[in-house]
mmCIF file of C-alpha atoms in Angstrom:
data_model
loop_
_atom_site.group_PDB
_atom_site.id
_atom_site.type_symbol
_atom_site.label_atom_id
_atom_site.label_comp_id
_atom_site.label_asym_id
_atom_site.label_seq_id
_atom_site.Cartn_x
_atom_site.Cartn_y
_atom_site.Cartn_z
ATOM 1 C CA UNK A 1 116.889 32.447 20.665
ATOM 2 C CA UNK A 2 117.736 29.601 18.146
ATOM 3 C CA UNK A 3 115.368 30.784 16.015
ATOM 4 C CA UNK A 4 116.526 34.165 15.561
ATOM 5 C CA UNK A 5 119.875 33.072 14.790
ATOM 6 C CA UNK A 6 118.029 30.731 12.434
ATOM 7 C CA UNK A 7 116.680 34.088 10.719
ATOM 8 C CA UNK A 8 120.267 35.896 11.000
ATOM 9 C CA UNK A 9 122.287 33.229 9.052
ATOM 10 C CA UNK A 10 119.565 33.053 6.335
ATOM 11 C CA UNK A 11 119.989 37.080 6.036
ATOM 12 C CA UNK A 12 123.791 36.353 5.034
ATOM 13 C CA UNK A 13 122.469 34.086 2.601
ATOM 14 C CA UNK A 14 120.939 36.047 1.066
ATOM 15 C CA UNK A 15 123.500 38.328 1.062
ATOM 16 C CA UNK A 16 125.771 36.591 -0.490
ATOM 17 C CA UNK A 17 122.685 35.225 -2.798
ATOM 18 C CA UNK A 18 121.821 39.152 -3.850
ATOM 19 C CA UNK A 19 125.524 39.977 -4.541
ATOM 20 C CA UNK A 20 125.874 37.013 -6.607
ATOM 21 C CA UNK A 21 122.372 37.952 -8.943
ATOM 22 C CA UNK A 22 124.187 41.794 -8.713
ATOM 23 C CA UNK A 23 127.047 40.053 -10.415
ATOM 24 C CA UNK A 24 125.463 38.179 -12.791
ATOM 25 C CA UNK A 25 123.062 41.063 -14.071
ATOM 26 C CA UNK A 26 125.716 43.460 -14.271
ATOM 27 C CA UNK A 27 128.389 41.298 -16.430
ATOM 28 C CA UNK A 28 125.304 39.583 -18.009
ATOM 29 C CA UNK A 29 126.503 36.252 -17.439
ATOM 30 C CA UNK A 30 124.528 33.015 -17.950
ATOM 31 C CA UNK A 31 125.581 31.685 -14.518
ATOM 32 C CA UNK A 32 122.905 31.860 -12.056
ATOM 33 C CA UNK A 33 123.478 34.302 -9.551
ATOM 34 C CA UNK A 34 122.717 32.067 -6.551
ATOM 35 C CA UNK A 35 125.535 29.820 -8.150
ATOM 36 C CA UNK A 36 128.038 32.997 -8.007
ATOM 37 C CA UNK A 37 126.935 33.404 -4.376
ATOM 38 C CA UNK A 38 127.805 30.254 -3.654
ATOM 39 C CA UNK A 39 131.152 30.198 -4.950
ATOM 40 C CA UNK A 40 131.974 33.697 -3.171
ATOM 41 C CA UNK A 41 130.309 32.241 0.542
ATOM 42 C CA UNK A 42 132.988 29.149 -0.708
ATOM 43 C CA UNK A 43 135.768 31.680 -0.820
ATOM 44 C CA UNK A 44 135.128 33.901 2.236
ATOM 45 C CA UNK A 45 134.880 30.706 4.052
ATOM 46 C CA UNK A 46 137.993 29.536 2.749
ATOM 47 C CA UNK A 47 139.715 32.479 3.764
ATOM 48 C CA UNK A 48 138.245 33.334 7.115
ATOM 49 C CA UNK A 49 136.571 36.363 5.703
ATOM 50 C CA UNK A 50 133.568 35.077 7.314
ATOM 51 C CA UNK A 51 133.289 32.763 10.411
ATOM 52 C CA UNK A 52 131.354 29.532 10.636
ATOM 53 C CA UNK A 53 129.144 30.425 13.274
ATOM 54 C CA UNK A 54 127.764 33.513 11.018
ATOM 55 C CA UNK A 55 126.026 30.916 9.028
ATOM 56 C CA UNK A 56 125.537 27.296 10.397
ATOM 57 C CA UNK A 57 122.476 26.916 12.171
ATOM 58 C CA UNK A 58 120.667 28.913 9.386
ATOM 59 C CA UNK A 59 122.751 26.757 6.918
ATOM 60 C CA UNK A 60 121.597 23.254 8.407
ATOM 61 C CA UNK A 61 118.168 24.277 8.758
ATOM 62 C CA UNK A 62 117.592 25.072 5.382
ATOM 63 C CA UNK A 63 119.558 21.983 3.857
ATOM 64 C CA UNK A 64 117.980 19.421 6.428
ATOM 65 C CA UNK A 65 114.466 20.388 4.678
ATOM 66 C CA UNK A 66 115.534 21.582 1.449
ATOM 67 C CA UNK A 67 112.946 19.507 -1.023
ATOM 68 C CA UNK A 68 110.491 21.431 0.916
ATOM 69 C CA UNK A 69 111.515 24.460 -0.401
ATOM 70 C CA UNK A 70 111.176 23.411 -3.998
ATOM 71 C CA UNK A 71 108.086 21.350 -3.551
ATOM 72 C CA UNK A 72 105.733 23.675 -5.036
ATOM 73 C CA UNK A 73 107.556 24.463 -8.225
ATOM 74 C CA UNK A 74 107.953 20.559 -8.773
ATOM 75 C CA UNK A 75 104.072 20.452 -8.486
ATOM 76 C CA UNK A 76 103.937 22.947 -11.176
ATOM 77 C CA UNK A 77 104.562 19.282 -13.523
ATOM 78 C CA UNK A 78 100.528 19.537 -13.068
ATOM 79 C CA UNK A 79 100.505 21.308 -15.932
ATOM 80 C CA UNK A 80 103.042 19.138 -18.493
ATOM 81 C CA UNK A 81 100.948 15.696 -17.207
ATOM 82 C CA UNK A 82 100.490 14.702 -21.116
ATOM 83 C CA UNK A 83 103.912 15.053 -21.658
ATOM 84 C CA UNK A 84 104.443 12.156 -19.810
ATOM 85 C CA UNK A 85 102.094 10.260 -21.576
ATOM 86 C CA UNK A 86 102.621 8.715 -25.196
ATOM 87 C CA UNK A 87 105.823 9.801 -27.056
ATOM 88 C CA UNK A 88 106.831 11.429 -23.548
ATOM 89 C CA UNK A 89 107.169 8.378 -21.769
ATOM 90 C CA UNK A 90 110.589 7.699 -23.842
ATOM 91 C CA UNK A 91 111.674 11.011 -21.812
ATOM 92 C CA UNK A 92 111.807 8.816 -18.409
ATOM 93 C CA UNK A 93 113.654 6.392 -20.451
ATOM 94 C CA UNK A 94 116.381 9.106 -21.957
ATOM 95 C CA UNK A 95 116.901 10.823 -18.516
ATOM 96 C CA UNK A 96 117.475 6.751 -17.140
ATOM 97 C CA UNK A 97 119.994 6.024 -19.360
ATOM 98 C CA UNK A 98 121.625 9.384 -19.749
ATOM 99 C CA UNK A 99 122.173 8.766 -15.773
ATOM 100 C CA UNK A 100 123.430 5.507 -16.045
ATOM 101 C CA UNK A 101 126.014 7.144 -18.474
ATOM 102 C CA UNK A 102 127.123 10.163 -16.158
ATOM 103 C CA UNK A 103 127.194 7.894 -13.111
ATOM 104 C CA UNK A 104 129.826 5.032 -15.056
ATOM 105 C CA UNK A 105 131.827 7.713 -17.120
ATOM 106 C CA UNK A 106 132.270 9.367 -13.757
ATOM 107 C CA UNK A 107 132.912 6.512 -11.791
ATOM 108 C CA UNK A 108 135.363 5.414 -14.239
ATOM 109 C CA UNK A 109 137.255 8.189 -14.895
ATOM 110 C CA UNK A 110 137.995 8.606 -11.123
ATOM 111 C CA UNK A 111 138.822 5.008 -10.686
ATOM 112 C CA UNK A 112 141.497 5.363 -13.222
ATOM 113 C CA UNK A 113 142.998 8.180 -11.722
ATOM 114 C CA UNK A 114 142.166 6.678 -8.297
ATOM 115 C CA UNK A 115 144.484 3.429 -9.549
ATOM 116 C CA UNK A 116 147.090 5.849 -11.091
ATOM 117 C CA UNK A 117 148.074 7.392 -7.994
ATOM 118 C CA UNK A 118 148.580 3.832 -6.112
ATOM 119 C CA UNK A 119 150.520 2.577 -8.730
ATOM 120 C CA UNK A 120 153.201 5.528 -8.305
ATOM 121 C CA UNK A 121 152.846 5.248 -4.486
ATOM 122 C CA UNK B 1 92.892 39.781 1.766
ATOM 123 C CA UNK B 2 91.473 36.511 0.749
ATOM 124 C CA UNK B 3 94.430 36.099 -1.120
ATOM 125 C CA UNK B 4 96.504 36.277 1.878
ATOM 126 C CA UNK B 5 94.232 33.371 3.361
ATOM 127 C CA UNK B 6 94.737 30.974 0.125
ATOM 128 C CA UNK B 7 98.245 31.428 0.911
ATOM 129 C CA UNK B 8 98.401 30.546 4.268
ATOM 130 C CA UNK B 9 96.525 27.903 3.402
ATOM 131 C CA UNK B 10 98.361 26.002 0.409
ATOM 132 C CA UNK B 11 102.045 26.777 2.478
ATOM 133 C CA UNK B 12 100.165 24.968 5.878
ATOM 134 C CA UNK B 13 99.171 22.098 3.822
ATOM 135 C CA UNK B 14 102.519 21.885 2.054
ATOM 136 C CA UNK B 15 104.056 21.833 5.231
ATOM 137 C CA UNK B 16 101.963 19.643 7.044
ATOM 138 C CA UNK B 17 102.033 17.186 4.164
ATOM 139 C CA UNK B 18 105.964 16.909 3.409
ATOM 140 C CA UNK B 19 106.172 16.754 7.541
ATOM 141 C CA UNK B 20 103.597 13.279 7.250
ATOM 142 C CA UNK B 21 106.012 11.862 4.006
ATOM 143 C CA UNK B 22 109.050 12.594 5.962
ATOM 144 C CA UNK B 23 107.582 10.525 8.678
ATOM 145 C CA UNK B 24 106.555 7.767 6.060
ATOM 146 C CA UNK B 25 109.779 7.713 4.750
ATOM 147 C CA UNK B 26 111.221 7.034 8.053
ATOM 148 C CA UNK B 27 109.282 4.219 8.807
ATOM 149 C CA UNK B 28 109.577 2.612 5.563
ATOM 150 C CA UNK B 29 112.806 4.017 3.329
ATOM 151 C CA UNK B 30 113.086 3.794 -0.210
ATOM 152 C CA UNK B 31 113.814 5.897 -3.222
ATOM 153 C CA UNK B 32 110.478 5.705 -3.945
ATOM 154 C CA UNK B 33 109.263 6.860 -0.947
ATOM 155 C CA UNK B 34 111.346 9.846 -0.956
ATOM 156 C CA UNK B 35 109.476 13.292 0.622
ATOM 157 C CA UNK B 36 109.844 14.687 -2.370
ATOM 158 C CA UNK B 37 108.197 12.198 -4.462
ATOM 159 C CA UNK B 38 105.409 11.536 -2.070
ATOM 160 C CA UNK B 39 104.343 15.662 -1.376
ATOM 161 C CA UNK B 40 104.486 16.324 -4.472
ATOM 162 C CA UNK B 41 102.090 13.177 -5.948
ATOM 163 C CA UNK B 42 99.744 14.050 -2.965
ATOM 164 C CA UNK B 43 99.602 17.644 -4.140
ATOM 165 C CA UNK B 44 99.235 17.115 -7.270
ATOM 166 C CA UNK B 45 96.573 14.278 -7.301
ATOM 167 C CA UNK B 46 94.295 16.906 -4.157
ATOM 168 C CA UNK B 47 94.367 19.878 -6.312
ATOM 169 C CA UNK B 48 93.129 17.776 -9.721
ATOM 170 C CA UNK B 49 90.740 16.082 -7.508
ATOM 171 C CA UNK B 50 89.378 19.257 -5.808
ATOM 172 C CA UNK B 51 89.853 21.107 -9.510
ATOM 173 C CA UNK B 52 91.934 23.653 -7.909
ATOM 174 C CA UNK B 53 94.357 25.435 -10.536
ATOM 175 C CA UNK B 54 97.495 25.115 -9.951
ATOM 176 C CA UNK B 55 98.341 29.502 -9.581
ATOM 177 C CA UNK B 56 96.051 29.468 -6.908
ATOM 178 C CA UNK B 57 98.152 26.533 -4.886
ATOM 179 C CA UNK B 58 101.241 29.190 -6.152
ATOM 180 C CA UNK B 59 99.956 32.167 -4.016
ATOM 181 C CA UNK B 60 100.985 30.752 -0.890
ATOM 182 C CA UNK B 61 103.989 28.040 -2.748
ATOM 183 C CA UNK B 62 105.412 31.086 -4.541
ATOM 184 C CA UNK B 63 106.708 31.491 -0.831
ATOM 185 C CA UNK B 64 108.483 29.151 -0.645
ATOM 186 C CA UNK B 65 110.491 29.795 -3.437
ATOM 187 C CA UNK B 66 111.922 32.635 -1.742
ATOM 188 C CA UNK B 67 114.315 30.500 -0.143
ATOM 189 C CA UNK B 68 115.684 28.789 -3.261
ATOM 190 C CA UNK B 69 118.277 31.681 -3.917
ATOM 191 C CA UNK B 70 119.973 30.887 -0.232
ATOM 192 C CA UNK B 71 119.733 27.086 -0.021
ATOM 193 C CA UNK B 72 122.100 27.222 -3.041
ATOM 194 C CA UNK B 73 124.437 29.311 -1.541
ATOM 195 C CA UNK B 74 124.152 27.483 1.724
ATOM 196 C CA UNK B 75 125.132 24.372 -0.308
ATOM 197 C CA UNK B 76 128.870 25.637 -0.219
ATOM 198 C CA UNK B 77 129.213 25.074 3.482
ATOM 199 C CA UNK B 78 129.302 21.329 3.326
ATOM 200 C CA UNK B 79 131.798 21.814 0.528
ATOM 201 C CA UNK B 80 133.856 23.539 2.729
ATOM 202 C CA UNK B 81 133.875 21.501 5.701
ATOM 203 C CA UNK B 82 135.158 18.372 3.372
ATOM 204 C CA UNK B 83 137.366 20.917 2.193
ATOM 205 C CA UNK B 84 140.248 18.326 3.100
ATOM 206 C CA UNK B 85 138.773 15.604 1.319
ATOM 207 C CA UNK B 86 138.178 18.009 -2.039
ATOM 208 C CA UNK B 87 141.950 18.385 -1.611
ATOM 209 C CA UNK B 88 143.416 14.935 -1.066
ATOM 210 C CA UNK B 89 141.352 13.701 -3.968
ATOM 211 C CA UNK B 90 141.667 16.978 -5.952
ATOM 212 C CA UNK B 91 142.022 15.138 -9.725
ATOM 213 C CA UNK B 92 139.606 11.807 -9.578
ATOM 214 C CA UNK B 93 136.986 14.130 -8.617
ATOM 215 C CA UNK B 94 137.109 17.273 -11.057
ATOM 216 C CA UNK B 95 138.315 15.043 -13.397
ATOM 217 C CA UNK B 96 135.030 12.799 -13.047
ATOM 218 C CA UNK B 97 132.898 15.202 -12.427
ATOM 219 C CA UNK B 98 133.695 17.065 -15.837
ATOM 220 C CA UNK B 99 133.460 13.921 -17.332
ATOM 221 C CA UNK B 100 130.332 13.017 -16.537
ATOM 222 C CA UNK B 101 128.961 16.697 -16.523
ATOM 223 C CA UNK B 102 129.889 16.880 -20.299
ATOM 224 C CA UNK B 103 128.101 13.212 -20.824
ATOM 225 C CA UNK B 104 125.006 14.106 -19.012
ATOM 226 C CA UNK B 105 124.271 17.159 -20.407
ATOM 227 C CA UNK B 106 125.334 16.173 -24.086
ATOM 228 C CA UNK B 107 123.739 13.123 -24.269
ATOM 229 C CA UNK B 108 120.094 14.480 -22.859
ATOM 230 C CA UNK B 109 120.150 16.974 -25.167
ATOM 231 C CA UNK B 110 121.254 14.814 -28.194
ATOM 232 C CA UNK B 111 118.652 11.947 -27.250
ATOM 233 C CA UNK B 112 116.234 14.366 -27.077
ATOM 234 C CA UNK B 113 116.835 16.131 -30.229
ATOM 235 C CA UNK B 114 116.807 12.590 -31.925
ATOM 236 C CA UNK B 115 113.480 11.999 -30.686
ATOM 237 C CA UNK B 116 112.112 15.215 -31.931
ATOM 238 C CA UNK B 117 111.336 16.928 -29.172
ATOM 239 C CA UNK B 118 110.961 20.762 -28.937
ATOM 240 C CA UNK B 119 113.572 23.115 -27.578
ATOM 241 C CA UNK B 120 112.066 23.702 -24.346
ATOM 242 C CA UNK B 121 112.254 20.235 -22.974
ATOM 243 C CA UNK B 122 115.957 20.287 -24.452
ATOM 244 C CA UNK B 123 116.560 23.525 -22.207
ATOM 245 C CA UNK B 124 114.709 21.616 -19.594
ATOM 246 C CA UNK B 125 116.178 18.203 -19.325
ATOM 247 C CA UNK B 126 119.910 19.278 -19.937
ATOM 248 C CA UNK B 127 120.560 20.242 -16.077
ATOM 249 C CA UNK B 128 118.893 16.846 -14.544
ATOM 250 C CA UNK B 129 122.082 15.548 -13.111
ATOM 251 C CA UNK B 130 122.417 18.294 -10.348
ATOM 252 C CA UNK B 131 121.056 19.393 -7.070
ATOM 253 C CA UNK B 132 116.394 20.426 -7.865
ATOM 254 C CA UNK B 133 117.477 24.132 -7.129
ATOM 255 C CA UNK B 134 120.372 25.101 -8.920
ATOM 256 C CA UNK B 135 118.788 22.604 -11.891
ATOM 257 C CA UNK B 136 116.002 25.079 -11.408
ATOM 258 C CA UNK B 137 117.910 28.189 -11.659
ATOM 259 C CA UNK B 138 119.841 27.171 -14.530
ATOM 260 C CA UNK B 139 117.155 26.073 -16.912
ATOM 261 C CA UNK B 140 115.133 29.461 -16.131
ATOM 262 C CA UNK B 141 118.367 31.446 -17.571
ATOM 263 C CA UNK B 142 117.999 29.157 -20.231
ATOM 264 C CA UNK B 143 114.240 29.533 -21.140
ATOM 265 C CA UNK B 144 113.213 25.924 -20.220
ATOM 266 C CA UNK B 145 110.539 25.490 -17.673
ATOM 267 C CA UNK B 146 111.335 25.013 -14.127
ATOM 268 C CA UNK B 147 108.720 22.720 -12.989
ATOM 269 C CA UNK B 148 110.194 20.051 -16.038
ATOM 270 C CA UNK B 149 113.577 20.446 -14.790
ATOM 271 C CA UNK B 150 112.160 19.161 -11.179
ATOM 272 C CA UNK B 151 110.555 16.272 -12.439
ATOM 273 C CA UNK B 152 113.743 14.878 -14.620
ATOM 274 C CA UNK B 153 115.959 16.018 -11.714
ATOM 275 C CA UNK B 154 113.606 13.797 -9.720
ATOM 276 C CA UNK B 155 113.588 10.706 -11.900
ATOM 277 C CA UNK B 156 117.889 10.846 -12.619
ATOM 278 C CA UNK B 157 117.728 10.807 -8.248
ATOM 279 C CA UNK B 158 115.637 8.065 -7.982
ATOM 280 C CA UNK B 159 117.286 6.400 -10.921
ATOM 281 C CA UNK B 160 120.168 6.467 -10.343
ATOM 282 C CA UNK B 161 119.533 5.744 -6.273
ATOM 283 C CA UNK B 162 118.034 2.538 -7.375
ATOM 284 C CA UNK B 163 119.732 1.203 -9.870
ATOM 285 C CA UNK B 164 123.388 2.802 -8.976
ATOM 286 C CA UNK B 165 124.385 -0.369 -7.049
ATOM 287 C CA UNK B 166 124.116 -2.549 -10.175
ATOM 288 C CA UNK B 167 125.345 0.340 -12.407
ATOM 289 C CA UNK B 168 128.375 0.598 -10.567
ATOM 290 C CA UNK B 169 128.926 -3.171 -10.080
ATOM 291 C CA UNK B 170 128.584 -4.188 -13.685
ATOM 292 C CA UNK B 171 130.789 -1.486 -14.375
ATOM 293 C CA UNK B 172 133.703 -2.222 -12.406
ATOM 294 C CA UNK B 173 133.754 0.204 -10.486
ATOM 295 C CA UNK B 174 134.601 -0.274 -7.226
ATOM 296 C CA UNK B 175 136.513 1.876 -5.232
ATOM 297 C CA UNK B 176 134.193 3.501 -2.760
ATOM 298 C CA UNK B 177 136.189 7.347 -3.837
ATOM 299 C CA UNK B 178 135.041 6.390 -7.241
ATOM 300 C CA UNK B 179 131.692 4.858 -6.567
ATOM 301 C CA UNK B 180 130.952 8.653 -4.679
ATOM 302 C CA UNK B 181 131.585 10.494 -7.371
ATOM 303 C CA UNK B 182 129.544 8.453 -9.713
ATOM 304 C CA UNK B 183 126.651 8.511 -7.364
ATOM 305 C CA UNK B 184 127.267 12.130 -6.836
ATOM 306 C CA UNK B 185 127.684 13.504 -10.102
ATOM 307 C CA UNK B 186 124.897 11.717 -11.487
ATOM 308 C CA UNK B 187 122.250 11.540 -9.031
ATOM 309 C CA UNK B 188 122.729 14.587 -7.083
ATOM 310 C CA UNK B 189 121.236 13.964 -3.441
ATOM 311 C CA UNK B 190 119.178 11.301 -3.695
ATOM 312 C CA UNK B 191 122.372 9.815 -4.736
ATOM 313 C CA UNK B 192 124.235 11.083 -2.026
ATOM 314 C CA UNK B 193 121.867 9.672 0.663
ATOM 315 C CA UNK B 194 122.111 6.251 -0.942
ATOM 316 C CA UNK B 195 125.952 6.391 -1.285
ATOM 317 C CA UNK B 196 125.875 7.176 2.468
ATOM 318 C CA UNK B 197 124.034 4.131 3.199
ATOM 319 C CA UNK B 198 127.521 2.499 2.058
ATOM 320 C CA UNK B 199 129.918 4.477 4.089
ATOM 321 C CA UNK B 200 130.801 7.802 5.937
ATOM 322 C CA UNK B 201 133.468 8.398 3.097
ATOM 323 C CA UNK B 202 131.450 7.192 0.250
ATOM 324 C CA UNK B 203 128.675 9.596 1.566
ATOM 325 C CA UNK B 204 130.768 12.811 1.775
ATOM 326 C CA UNK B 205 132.811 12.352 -1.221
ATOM 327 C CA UNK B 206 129.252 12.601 -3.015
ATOM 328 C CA UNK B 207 128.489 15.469 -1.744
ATOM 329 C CA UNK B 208 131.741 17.431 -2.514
ATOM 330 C CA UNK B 209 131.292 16.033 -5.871
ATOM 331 C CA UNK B 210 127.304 16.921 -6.454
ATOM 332 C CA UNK B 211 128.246 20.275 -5.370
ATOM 333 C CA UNK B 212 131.130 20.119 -7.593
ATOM 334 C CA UNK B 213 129.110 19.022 -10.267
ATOM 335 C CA UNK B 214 126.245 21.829 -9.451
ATOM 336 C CA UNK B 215 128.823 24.765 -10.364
ATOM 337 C CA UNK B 216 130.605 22.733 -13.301
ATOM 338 C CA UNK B 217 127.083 22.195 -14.840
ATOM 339 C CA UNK B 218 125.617 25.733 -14.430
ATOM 340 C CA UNK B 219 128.927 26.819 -16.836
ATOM 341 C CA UNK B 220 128.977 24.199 -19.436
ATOM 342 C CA UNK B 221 125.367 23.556 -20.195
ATOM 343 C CA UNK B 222 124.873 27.113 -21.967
ATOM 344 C CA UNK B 223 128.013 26.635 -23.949
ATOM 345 C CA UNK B 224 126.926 22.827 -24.514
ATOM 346 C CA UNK B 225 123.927 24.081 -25.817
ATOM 347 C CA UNK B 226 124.874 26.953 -28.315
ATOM 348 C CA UNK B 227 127.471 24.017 -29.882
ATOM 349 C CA UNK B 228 124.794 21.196 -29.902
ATOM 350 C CA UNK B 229 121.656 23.343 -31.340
#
């Protein structure tokens, strides 16, 4: 029984996933269409157009073992194996620091706010 | 036919395989032992050993992808059951999130195009602070390749899950709100996982803010782009 609810969420999914890529294709926007679907399951949720129990089980299934599901694309790096070599090592190095970056620009900019709003309180 | 049983075959291993890592990573946990990582080295390193090329391991993977489109869509339920949370701290977090979106994404590409490196790794580095599928998605409208997008999606996750603590704590940051959005925004997660380590609240303020971070990133990086080329 579980698992045919399992099957039934993932069918709203992709509901919502094949309106969203309608969207995008039709206004030709550079949004991805799954990204679209997300923000309009977002809404419906948000405004009881759709219940929670429509799509949880399928929802926690897929999310529990989600680097599964994108496990054989990120073996396609099979291919691009020199590129890590060489020159291509400094690419580790860029993504490294540009994380560092994100992660303390981030962190700092909510701190200050963070701080901002205790200070009035 | 035989098609059909290549197929089966490459999505039982795959399976099988990232069912034995998640195992692994249970009994011993670190970023580097991630089920991500480890399936995806074991693949790799079986099919150059046994010379198989890599479209034939896609008949059956190709599968998989399938699900891709939903996963990211399922990703706004969690955002909606800290829906309370997104409210209370409403401006730290879109405010630090769009920070750090614009950094990431402008500072890959710019460090890339100072190295000299073609276009397509631009296109396919510029998304590596979000979630592997919507990363995916995003540097296919692009033109970049998906499968590069993984791997520096992979390496800013285990980065940033590693070295985050020290990050953080040489930068002063220390308010567990804002140490979940760092984690979040920059390390997707992988991030998120190690933030909850911390604490409940560190843990789900990372994930509104990775999910935050997934639509944010998915708008700005074209526009990023077309200003930085």
């Amino acid at each position: 029984m579980k698992i045919l609810k399992i099957i039934a969420h993932i069918a709203v999914l992709y509901g919502f996933y094949f309106v969203g890529s309608l969207i995008q294709a039709e206004l030709d926007l550079f949004i991805p269409g799954s990204i679209i679907g997300m923000v309009l399951l977002f809404l419906a949720l948000t405004f009881k157009l759709i219940k929670d129990s429509w799509i949880e089980e399928g929802t926690q299934f897929l999310i529990k073992d989600m680097p599964l599901l994108f496990v054989p694309i990120t073996v396609g790096i099979i291919n691009y194996l020199e590129l890590f070599s060489g020159k291509g090592f400094s690419l580790i190095l860029i993504v490294l620091i540009s994380t560092a970056l994100v992660m303390i620009s981030s962190g700092l900019t909510a701190q200050f706010f963070l701080l901002r709003k205790a200070k009035i309180e | 036919m035989m098609n059909f049983y290549i197929g089966v075959a490459a999505l039982l291993s795959t399976i099988i395989l990232y069912l034995l890592s998640k195992r692994m990573y249970r009994i011993y946990k670190s970023p580097f032992t991630l089920p991500i990582l480890t399936t995806t080295m074991t693949i790799v390193v079986l099919l150059l050993a046994f010379q198989i090329p890599y479209q034939t391991y896609m008949i059956g993977g190709k599968w998989l992808d399938q699900l891709l489109g939903p996963v990211v869509v399922a990703l706004a339920f969690p955002l909606y059951k800290q829906f309370k949370l997104l409210k209370t701290y409403i401006i730290p977090i879109l405010t630090g999130v769009f920070v750090g979106s614009i950094i990431g994404i402008c500072s890959g590409l710019l460090l890339v195009k100072w190295m000299n490196f073609e276009e397509m790794i631009m296109y396919s580095i510029s998304a590596k602070s979000v979630t592997t599928p919507v990363a995916m998605d995003i540097t296919q409208s692009l033109g970049g390749v998906s499968s590069l997008a993984a791997a520096f999606v992979m390496i800013a996750g285990i980065g940033g899950a590693s070295l985050g603590p020290l990050i953080l704590h040489y930068s002063r940051i220390h308010l567990p709100i804002a140490k979940g959005i760092g984690m979040g925004t920059a390390s997707h997660a992988i991030g998120t996982s190690r933030a909850m380590e911390n604490s409940e609240l560190e843990g789900a303020v990372s994930t509104v803010s990775m999910t935050v971070s997934a639509i944010v990133v998915a708008i700005l990086t074209p526009l990023l782009i077309v200003m930085i080329l």
